[in-house]
Amino acid sequence: MRRALRDTFHRVESSILIKAFAILEYLVSTGERVSLAQLTERLEFNKPTIHRILKDLIGLGYVESLGGGVYGVTSKLQLLSHSKDDARLIEAADPIMTRLHEKTQETVNLGRLQQSKIRYLMVLESPKALRRVETTGDTFPFHSTALGRAIVSHLPETQWDRLIDDGELTPPTSKNLVDRKAFEQMLRLCKEQGYADEWEENDVGVMCVAMPVLVDDEPIAAISLTVPLARMDRKREHELVSDLKRSTAELAEKLA
C-alpha cells in the first residue's frame, strides 16, 4: 500500500513537471505576452492546473504576471541559457533596461558581438501595437544592425576587415550600405558621435538607434531602441540618444 502511494505521488509529480515545462516552452516560443485562455486552448490542460503551475513559476521568478490575466517569462529564465559572462551582463542590465523601456515605451534590446553577428541577449518589447517583434537569442549580421555598428565602430580598425569579410555586406533591404569604403566611413562617424543608427535597413518602416557599453574603452555589448518611423524623427532620435547615453553609462559603471 505504502509503495503504491509513493508510485502514485511520483507519477503526479512527473506530470506536473512535464506540464510546467510545456507552459515555459510555449511562453518562450511565442516571445509575446500570453493569456491564461490562450495557454488553456493551446496546451489543452485544465485552467485550474495551469493557473496553479503559473503561480508556482511566478514564485520561483521564472514567469511574471503582467496584469489582466496575461503572463510572460522573466529574464531569470533567460539566464539559464547563457554563459556566465552573458548571465552577469543580463542581470546587471535588467533594471536599467526596464527603466529605459518604461520611459521610452519602445522596444529595448541588449546585444553582444558573436563572430561577425549580433546576438540578442535580452529584448523588452514596446507595449504599443505598432512595433517590430524581436526575439531573445536571434542573431543578425553586425553590419545591418545599429547594435553591431555601435560595437564594431569602437573596435580597432585592424579588426574591421575580418568582420566585414566574414559577414559580407549583403543588404537585407535596398537601403543597406554595400560599398566597403562607405561602410567603413560610416563606422568612423558612429565612433565619433558615440552612437549608431539604421533607418529601414532591416525592415521597411522601422529604425533602430544603439550605443555601446564601454568598459575600459572596450565595447562589451550595446543597447538599442527599435522604433517604427511613425513615431520617429531626428528630434526624437536625439532624445533617445540621451536616454541611451545614461543607460549605457550606468551599465558600464556596474560592470567595471
PDB file of C-alpha atoms in Angstrom, residues 22-248:
ATOM      1  CA  ALA A  22       5.233  22.740 -21.566  1.00  0.00           C
ATOM      2  CA  ILE A  23       3.999  26.091 -20.234  1.00  0.00           C
ATOM      3  CA  LEU A  24       7.516  27.557 -20.144  1.00  0.00           C
ATOM      4  CA  GLU A  25       8.321  26.292 -23.648  1.00  0.00           C
ATOM      5  CA  TYR A  26       5.143  27.817 -25.041  1.00  0.00           C
ATOM      6  CA  LEU A  27       5.744  31.177 -23.346  1.00  0.00           C
ATOM      7  CA  VAL A  28       9.311  31.260 -24.698  1.00  0.00           C
ATOM      8  CA  SER A  29       8.364  30.120 -28.215  1.00  0.00           C
ATOM      9  CA  THR A  30       5.731  32.812 -28.690  1.00  0.00           C
ATOM     10  CA  GLY A  31       8.023  35.597 -27.470  1.00  0.00           C
ATOM     11  CA  GLU A  32       4.905  37.530 -26.547  1.00  0.00           C
ATOM     12  CA  ARG A  33       2.536  38.067 -23.645  1.00  0.00           C
ATOM     13  CA  VAL A  34       0.150  35.122 -23.343  1.00  0.00           C
ATOM     14  CA  SER A  35      -3.225  34.939 -21.626  1.00  0.00           C
ATOM     15  CA  LEU A  36      -4.459  32.119 -19.417  1.00  0.00           C
ATOM     16  CA  ALA A  37      -7.162  31.412 -22.009  1.00  0.00           C
ATOM     17  CA  GLN A  38      -4.526  31.050 -24.751  1.00  0.00           C
ATOM     18  CA  LEU A  39      -2.472  28.656 -22.633  1.00  0.00           C
ATOM     19  CA  THR A  40      -5.555  26.563 -21.845  1.00  0.00           C
ATOM     20  CA  GLU A  41      -6.562  26.356 -25.507  1.00  0.00           C
ATOM     21  CA  ARG A  42      -3.062  25.676 -26.854  1.00  0.00           C
ATOM     22  CA  LEU A  43      -1.868  23.166 -24.241  1.00  0.00           C
ATOM     23  CA  GLU A  44      -5.208  21.501 -23.511  1.00  0.00           C
ATOM     24  CA  PHE A  45      -4.583  21.412 -19.763  1.00  0.00           C
ATOM     25  CA  ASN A  46      -7.413  22.404 -17.483  1.00  0.00           C
ATOM     26  CA  LYS A  47      -7.430  26.040 -16.374  1.00  0.00           C
ATOM     27  CA  PRO A  48      -7.039  25.425 -12.584  1.00  0.00           C
ATOM     28  CA  THR A  49      -3.909  23.289 -13.222  1.00  0.00           C
ATOM     29  CA  ILE A  50      -2.311  25.908 -15.472  1.00  0.00           C
ATOM     30  CA  HIS A  51      -3.161  28.673 -13.011  1.00  0.00           C
ATOM     31  CA  ARG A  52      -1.631  26.725 -10.123  1.00  0.00           C
ATOM     32  CA  ILE A  53       1.576  25.993 -12.074  1.00  0.00           C
ATOM     33  CA  LEU A  54       1.844  29.623 -13.205  1.00  0.00           C
ATOM     34  CA  LYS A  55       1.559  30.700  -9.580  1.00  0.00           C
ATOM     35  CA  ASP A  56       4.482  28.424  -8.649  1.00  0.00           C
ATOM     36  CA  LEU A  57       6.579  29.643 -11.617  1.00  0.00           C
ATOM     37  CA  ILE A  58       5.898  33.246 -10.609  1.00  0.00           C
ATOM     38  CA  GLY A  59       7.002  32.416  -7.067  1.00  0.00           C
ATOM     39  CA  LEU A  60      10.244  30.961  -8.438  1.00  0.00           C
ATOM     40  CA  GLY A  61      10.814  34.099 -10.523  1.00  0.00           C
ATOM     41  CA  TYR A  62      10.656  32.486 -13.990  1.00  0.00           C
ATOM     42  CA  VAL A  63       7.268  33.902 -15.015  1.00  0.00           C
ATOM     43  CA  GLU A  64       5.648  37.253 -14.324  1.00  0.00           C
ATOM     44  CA  SER A  65       2.009  38.304 -14.255  1.00  0.00           C
ATOM     45  CA  LEU A  66       1.564  41.352 -16.486  1.00  0.00           C
ATOM     46  CA  GLY A  67      -1.985  42.138 -15.369  1.00  0.00           C
ATOM     47  CA  GLY A  68      -5.306  41.315 -16.978  1.00  0.00           C
ATOM     48  CA  GLY A  69      -4.655  37.589 -16.877  1.00  0.00           C
ATOM     49  CA  VAL A  70      -1.598  37.886 -19.128  1.00  0.00           C
ATOM     50  CA  TYR A  71       1.786  36.240 -18.475  1.00  0.00           C
ATOM     51  CA  GLY A  72       5.352  36.312 -19.799  1.00  0.00           C
ATOM     52  CA  VAL A  73       8.765  34.862 -18.962  1.00  0.00           C
ATOM     53  CA  THR A  74      11.309  36.881 -16.984  1.00  0.00           C
ATOM     54  CA  SER A  75      14.999  37.452 -17.599  1.00  0.00           C
ATOM     55  CA  LYS A  76      15.737  34.882 -14.861  1.00  0.00           C
ATOM     56  CA  LEU A  77      14.672  32.137 -17.257  1.00  0.00           C
ATOM     57  CA  GLN A  78      16.916  33.567 -19.970  1.00  0.00           C
ATOM     58  CA  LEU A  79      19.896  33.371 -17.588  1.00  0.00           C
ATOM     59  CA  LEU A  80      19.747  29.574 -17.736  1.00  0.00           C
ATOM     60  CA  SER A  81      20.668  29.506 -21.422  1.00  0.00           C
ATOM     61  CA  HIS A  82      23.563  31.970 -21.335  1.00  0.00           C
ATOM     62  CA  SER A  83      27.224  31.792 -20.412  1.00  0.00           C
ATOM     63  CA  LYS A  84      28.426  33.115 -17.075  1.00  0.00           C
ATOM     64  CA  ASP A  85      29.526  36.403 -18.668  1.00  0.00           C
ATOM     65  CA  ASP A  86      26.222  36.780 -20.501  1.00  0.00           C
ATOM     66  CA  ALA A  87      24.303  35.978 -17.326  1.00  0.00           C
ATOM     67  CA  ARG A  88      26.177  38.666 -15.391  1.00  0.00           C
ATOM     68  CA  LEU A  89      25.561  41.168 -18.176  1.00  0.00           C
ATOM     69  CA  ILE A  90      21.841  40.393 -18.362  1.00  0.00           C
ATOM     70  CA  GLU A  91      21.437  40.544 -14.593  1.00  0.00           C
ATOM     71  CA  ALA A  92      23.163  43.944 -14.442  1.00  0.00           C
ATOM     72  CA  ALA A  93      21.259  45.285 -17.459  1.00  0.00           C
ATOM     73  CA  ASP A  94      17.784  44.123 -16.428  1.00  0.00           C
ATOM     74  CA  PRO A  95      16.751  47.025 -14.112  1.00  0.00           C
ATOM     75  CA  ILE A  96      18.461  49.602 -16.349  1.00  0.00           C
ATOM     76  CA  MET A  97      16.709  48.358 -19.470  1.00  0.00           C
ATOM     77  CA  THR A  98      13.407  48.147 -17.622  1.00  0.00           C
ATOM     78  CA  ARG A  99      13.629  51.845 -16.702  1.00  0.00           C
ATOM     79  CA  LEU A 100      14.578  52.746 -20.277  1.00  0.00           C
ATOM     80  CA  HIS A 101      11.651  50.667 -21.545  1.00  0.00           C
ATOM     81  CA  GLU A 102       9.197  52.360 -19.189  1.00  0.00           C
ATOM     82  CA  LYS A 103      10.464  55.836 -20.106  1.00  0.00           C
ATOM     83  CA  THR A 104      10.531  55.437 -23.883  1.00  0.00           C
ATOM     84  CA  GLN A 105       7.716  52.894 -24.345  1.00  0.00           C
ATOM     85  CA  GLU A 106       9.766  51.490 -27.229  1.00  0.00           C
ATOM     86  CA  THR A 107      11.413  48.082 -27.771  1.00  0.00           C
ATOM     87  CA  VAL A 108      14.741  47.870 -25.912  1.00  0.00           C
ATOM     88  CA  ASN A 109      17.443  45.386 -26.971  1.00  0.00           C
ATOM     89  CA  LEU A 110      20.696  44.176 -25.435  1.00  0.00           C
ATOM     90  CA  GLY A 111      23.193  42.540 -27.786  1.00  0.00           C
ATOM     91  CA  ARG A 112      26.754  41.211 -27.974  1.00  0.00           C
ATOM     92  CA  LEU A 113      29.050  40.539 -30.896  1.00  0.00           C
ATOM     93  CA  GLN A 114      29.455  36.829 -31.687  1.00  0.00           C
ATOM     94  CA  GLN A 115      31.904  36.255 -34.537  1.00  0.00           C
ATOM     95  CA  SER A 116      30.519  38.600 -37.201  1.00  0.00           C
ATOM     96  CA  LYS A 117      26.953  38.556 -35.897  1.00  0.00           C
ATOM     97  CA  ILE A 118      24.993  40.285 -33.185  1.00  0.00           C
ATOM     98  CA  ARG A 119      23.205  38.006 -30.722  1.00  0.00           C
ATOM     99  CA  TYR A 120      20.222  39.427 -28.888  1.00  0.00           C
ATOM    100  CA  LEU A 121      20.616  38.632 -25.189  1.00  0.00           C
ATOM    101  CA  MET A 122      17.553  40.445 -23.943  1.00  0.00           C
ATOM    102  CA  VAL A 123      14.510  42.083 -25.554  1.00  0.00           C
ATOM    103  CA  LEU A 124      11.815  44.174 -23.873  1.00  0.00           C
ATOM    104  CA  GLU A 125       9.058  44.731 -26.412  1.00  0.00           C
ATOM    105  CA  SER A 126       7.193  48.003 -26.810  1.00  0.00           C
ATOM    106  CA  PRO A 127       3.713  47.842 -25.249  1.00  0.00           C
ATOM    107  CA  LYS A 128       2.344  49.667 -28.302  1.00  0.00           C
ATOM    108  CA  ALA A 129       0.520  47.749 -31.016  1.00  0.00           C
ATOM    109  CA  LEU A 130       2.777  49.093 -33.782  1.00  0.00           C
ATOM    110  CA  ARG A 131       6.191  47.559 -33.134  1.00  0.00           C
ATOM    111  CA  ARG A 132       8.823  45.270 -34.623  1.00  0.00           C
ATOM    112  CA  VAL A 133       8.971  41.958 -32.793  1.00  0.00           C
ATOM    113  CA  GLU A 134      12.488  40.874 -31.789  1.00  0.00           C
ATOM    114  CA  THR A 135      13.323  37.586 -30.083  1.00  0.00           C
ATOM    115  CA  THR A 136      15.954  36.816 -27.465  1.00  0.00           C
ATOM    116  CA  GLY A 137      18.597  34.565 -28.992  1.00  0.00           C
ATOM    117  CA  ASP A 138      18.163  35.881 -32.530  1.00  0.00           C
ATOM    118  CA  THR A 139      21.328  36.648 -34.494  1.00  0.00           C
ATOM    119  CA  PHE A 140      21.824  39.153 -37.325  1.00  0.00           C
ATOM    120  CA  PRO A 141      24.840  40.254 -39.410  1.00  0.00           C
ATOM    121  CA  PHE A 142      26.557  43.030 -37.469  1.00  0.00           C
ATOM    122  CA  HIS A 143      26.711  45.374 -40.456  1.00  0.00           C
ATOM    123  CA  SER A 144      22.948  45.757 -40.849  1.00  0.00           C
ATOM    124  CA  THR A 145      22.152  46.426 -37.168  1.00  0.00           C
ATOM    125  CA  ALA A 146      22.641  49.526 -35.062  1.00  0.00           C
ATOM    126  CA  LEU A 147      23.772  47.226 -32.228  1.00  0.00           C
ATOM    127  CA  GLY A 148      26.516  45.745 -34.402  1.00  0.00           C
ATOM    128  CA  ARG A 149      27.673  49.075 -35.771  1.00  0.00           C
ATOM    129  CA  ALA A 150      27.802  50.592 -32.284  1.00  0.00           C
ATOM    130  CA  ILE A 151      30.065  47.775 -31.056  1.00  0.00           C
ATOM    131  CA  VAL A 152      32.306  47.334 -34.107  1.00  0.00           C
ATOM    132  CA  SER A 153      32.877  51.077 -34.524  1.00  0.00           C
ATOM    133  CA  HIS A 154      34.689  51.010 -31.161  1.00  0.00           C
ATOM    134  CA  LEU A 155      36.906  48.050 -32.068  1.00  0.00           C
ATOM    135  CA  PRO A 156      40.374  48.649 -33.570  1.00  0.00           C
ATOM    136  CA  GLU A 157      40.087  49.252 -37.310  1.00  0.00           C
ATOM    137  CA  THR A 158      42.514  46.374 -37.853  1.00  0.00           C
ATOM    138  CA  GLN A 159      39.633  44.025 -36.870  1.00  0.00           C
ATOM    139  CA  TRP A 160      37.138  45.501 -39.317  1.00  0.00           C
ATOM    140  CA  ASP A 161      38.432  43.684 -42.413  1.00  0.00           C
ATOM    141  CA  ARG A 162      37.927  40.233 -40.908  1.00  0.00           C
ATOM    142  CA  LEU A 163      34.459  41.087 -39.604  1.00  0.00           C
ATOM    143  CA  ILE A 164      33.336  42.591 -42.890  1.00  0.00           C
ATOM    144  CA  ASP A 165      34.770  39.658 -44.860  1.00  0.00           C
ATOM    145  CA  ASP A 166      33.067  37.131 -42.584  1.00  0.00           C
ATOM    146  CA  GLY A 167      29.729  38.905 -42.577  1.00  0.00           C
ATOM    147  CA  GLU A 168      29.720  40.200 -46.164  1.00  0.00           C
ATOM    148  CA  LEU A 169      27.787  43.366 -46.863  1.00  0.00           C
ATOM    149  CA  THR A 170      24.661  41.602 -48.030  1.00  0.00           C
ATOM    150  CA  PRO A 171      21.698  44.001 -47.911  1.00  0.00           C
ATOM    151  CA  PRO A 172      18.541  42.897 -46.039  1.00  0.00           C
ATOM    152  CA  THR A 173      16.791  45.837 -47.754  1.00  0.00           C
ATOM    153  CA  SER A 174      17.633  48.150 -50.644  1.00  0.00           C
ATOM    154  CA  LYS A 175      18.704  50.879 -48.184  1.00  0.00           C
ATOM    155  CA  ASN A 176      21.615  48.898 -46.742  1.00  0.00           C
ATOM    156  CA  LEU A 177      25.171  50.081 -47.378  1.00  0.00           C
ATOM    157  CA  VAL A 178      27.087  47.680 -49.629  1.00  0.00           C
ATOM    158  CA  ASP A 179      30.107  49.820 -50.536  1.00  0.00           C
ATOM    159  CA  ARG A 180      33.002  48.833 -48.264  1.00  0.00           C
ATOM    160  CA  LYS A 181      34.665  52.260 -48.115  1.00  0.00           C
ATOM    161  CA  ALA A 182      31.355  53.990 -47.406  1.00  0.00           C
ATOM    162  CA  PHE A 183      30.594  51.451 -44.699  1.00  0.00           C
ATOM    163  CA  GLU A 184      33.951  51.955 -43.002  1.00  0.00           C
ATOM    164  CA  GLN A 185      33.468  55.714 -43.140  1.00  0.00           C
ATOM    165  CA  MET A 186      30.064  55.249 -41.520  1.00  0.00           C
ATOM    166  CA  LEU A 187      31.699  53.235 -38.705  1.00  0.00           C
ATOM    167  CA  ARG A 188      34.148  56.083 -38.093  1.00  0.00           C
ATOM    168  CA  LEU A 189      31.224  58.504 -37.869  1.00  0.00           C
ATOM    169  CA  CYS A 190      29.471  56.180 -35.396  1.00  0.00           C
ATOM    170  CA  LYS A 191      32.548  56.187 -33.171  1.00  0.00           C
ATOM    171  CA  GLU A 192      32.904  59.961 -33.412  1.00  0.00           C
ATOM    172  CA  GLN A 193      29.287  60.694 -32.488  1.00  0.00           C
ATOM    173  CA  GLY A 194      29.124  57.888 -29.899  1.00  0.00           C
ATOM    174  CA  TYR A 195      26.110  56.051 -31.297  1.00  0.00           C
ATOM    175  CA  ALA A 196      24.912  54.188 -34.378  1.00  0.00           C
ATOM    176  CA  ASP A 197      21.614  54.086 -36.200  1.00  0.00           C
ATOM    177  CA  GLU A 198      19.984  52.414 -39.135  1.00  0.00           C
ATOM    178  CA  TRP A 199      16.886  53.608 -40.969  1.00  0.00           C
ATOM    179  CA  GLU A 200      14.849  50.892 -42.728  1.00  0.00           C
ATOM    180  CA  GLU A 201      17.950  48.784 -43.396  1.00  0.00           C
ATOM    181  CA  ASN A 202      16.488  45.639 -41.801  1.00  0.00           C
ATOM    182  CA  ASP A 203      12.754  46.285 -42.086  1.00  0.00           C
ATOM    183  CA  VAL A 204      10.852  48.880 -44.077  1.00  0.00           C
ATOM    184  CA  GLY A 205       9.169  51.403 -41.785  1.00  0.00           C
ATOM    185  CA  VAL A 206      11.460  50.732 -38.804  1.00  0.00           C
ATOM    186  CA  MET A 207      14.614  52.401 -37.456  1.00  0.00           C
ATOM    187  CA  CYS A 208      16.998  51.500 -34.675  1.00  0.00           C
ATOM    188  CA  VAL A 209      19.463  53.559 -32.632  1.00  0.00           C
ATOM    189  CA  ALA A 210      22.167  51.995 -30.436  1.00  0.00           C
ATOM    190  CA  MET A 211      25.016  52.876 -28.119  1.00  0.00           C
ATOM    191  CA  PRO A 212      27.908  50.682 -26.952  1.00  0.00           C
ATOM    192  CA  VAL A 213      28.548  49.685 -23.350  1.00  0.00           C
ATOM    193  CA  LEU A 214      32.198  50.636 -22.867  1.00  0.00           C
ATOM    194  CA  VAL A 215      34.193  49.098 -20.018  1.00  0.00           C
ATOM    195  CA  ASP A 216      37.811  50.310 -20.030  1.00  0.00           C
ATOM    196  CA  ASP A 217      37.126  51.527 -23.591  1.00  0.00           C
ATOM    197  CA  GLU A 218      36.187  48.003 -24.689  1.00  0.00           C
ATOM    198  CA  PRO A 219      32.711  47.626 -26.294  1.00  0.00           C
ATOM    199  CA  ILE A 220      31.454  44.572 -24.444  1.00  0.00           C
ATOM    200  CA  ALA A 221      27.831  44.983 -25.565  1.00  0.00           C
ATOM    201  CA  ALA A 222      25.339  47.543 -26.843  1.00  0.00           C
ATOM    202  CA  ILE A 223      21.810  48.678 -26.028  1.00  0.00           C
ATOM    203  CA  SER A 224      19.403  49.756 -28.733  1.00  0.00           C
ATOM    204  CA  LEU A 225      15.897  51.118 -29.197  1.00  0.00           C
ATOM    205  CA  THR A 226      13.778  49.891 -32.109  1.00  0.00           C
ATOM    206  CA  VAL A 227      11.141  52.392 -33.227  1.00  0.00           C
ATOM    207  CA  PRO A 228       8.572  52.497 -36.064  1.00  0.00           C
ATOM    208  CA  LEU A 229       9.118  55.534 -38.306  1.00  0.00           C
ATOM    209  CA  ALA A 230       5.573  56.667 -37.498  1.00  0.00           C
ATOM    210  CA  ARG A 231       6.849  57.590 -34.013  1.00  0.00           C
ATOM    211  CA  MET A 232      10.297  58.825 -35.016  1.00  0.00           C
ATOM    212  CA  ASP A 233      12.033  61.877 -36.388  1.00  0.00           C
ATOM    213  CA  ARG A 234      15.516  63.329 -35.954  1.00  0.00           C
ATOM    214  CA  LYS A 235      14.476  65.373 -32.912  1.00  0.00           C
ATOM    215  CA  ARG A 236      13.192  62.306 -31.105  1.00  0.00           C
ATOM    216  CA  GLU A 237      16.286  60.372 -32.121  1.00  0.00           C
ATOM    217  CA  HIS A 238      18.443  62.892 -30.245  1.00  0.00           C
ATOM    218  CA  GLU A 239      16.199  62.470 -27.184  1.00  0.00           C
ATOM    219  CA  LEU A 240      16.554  58.688 -27.355  1.00  0.00           C
ATOM    220  CA  VAL A 241      20.333  59.001 -27.758  1.00  0.00           C
ATOM    221  CA  SER A 242      20.390  60.967 -24.479  1.00  0.00           C
ATOM    222  CA  ASP A 243      18.360  58.215 -22.802  1.00  0.00           C
ATOM    223  CA  LEU A 244      20.727  55.560 -24.187  1.00  0.00           C
ATOM    224  CA  LYS A 245      23.774  57.513 -23.034  1.00  0.00           C
ATOM    225  CA  ARG A 246      22.543  57.481 -19.433  1.00  0.00           C
ATOM    226  CA  SER A 247      21.607  53.790 -19.581  1.00  0.00           C
ATOM    227  CA  THR A 248      24.853  52.546 -21.150  1.00  0.00           C
TER     228      THR A 248
END
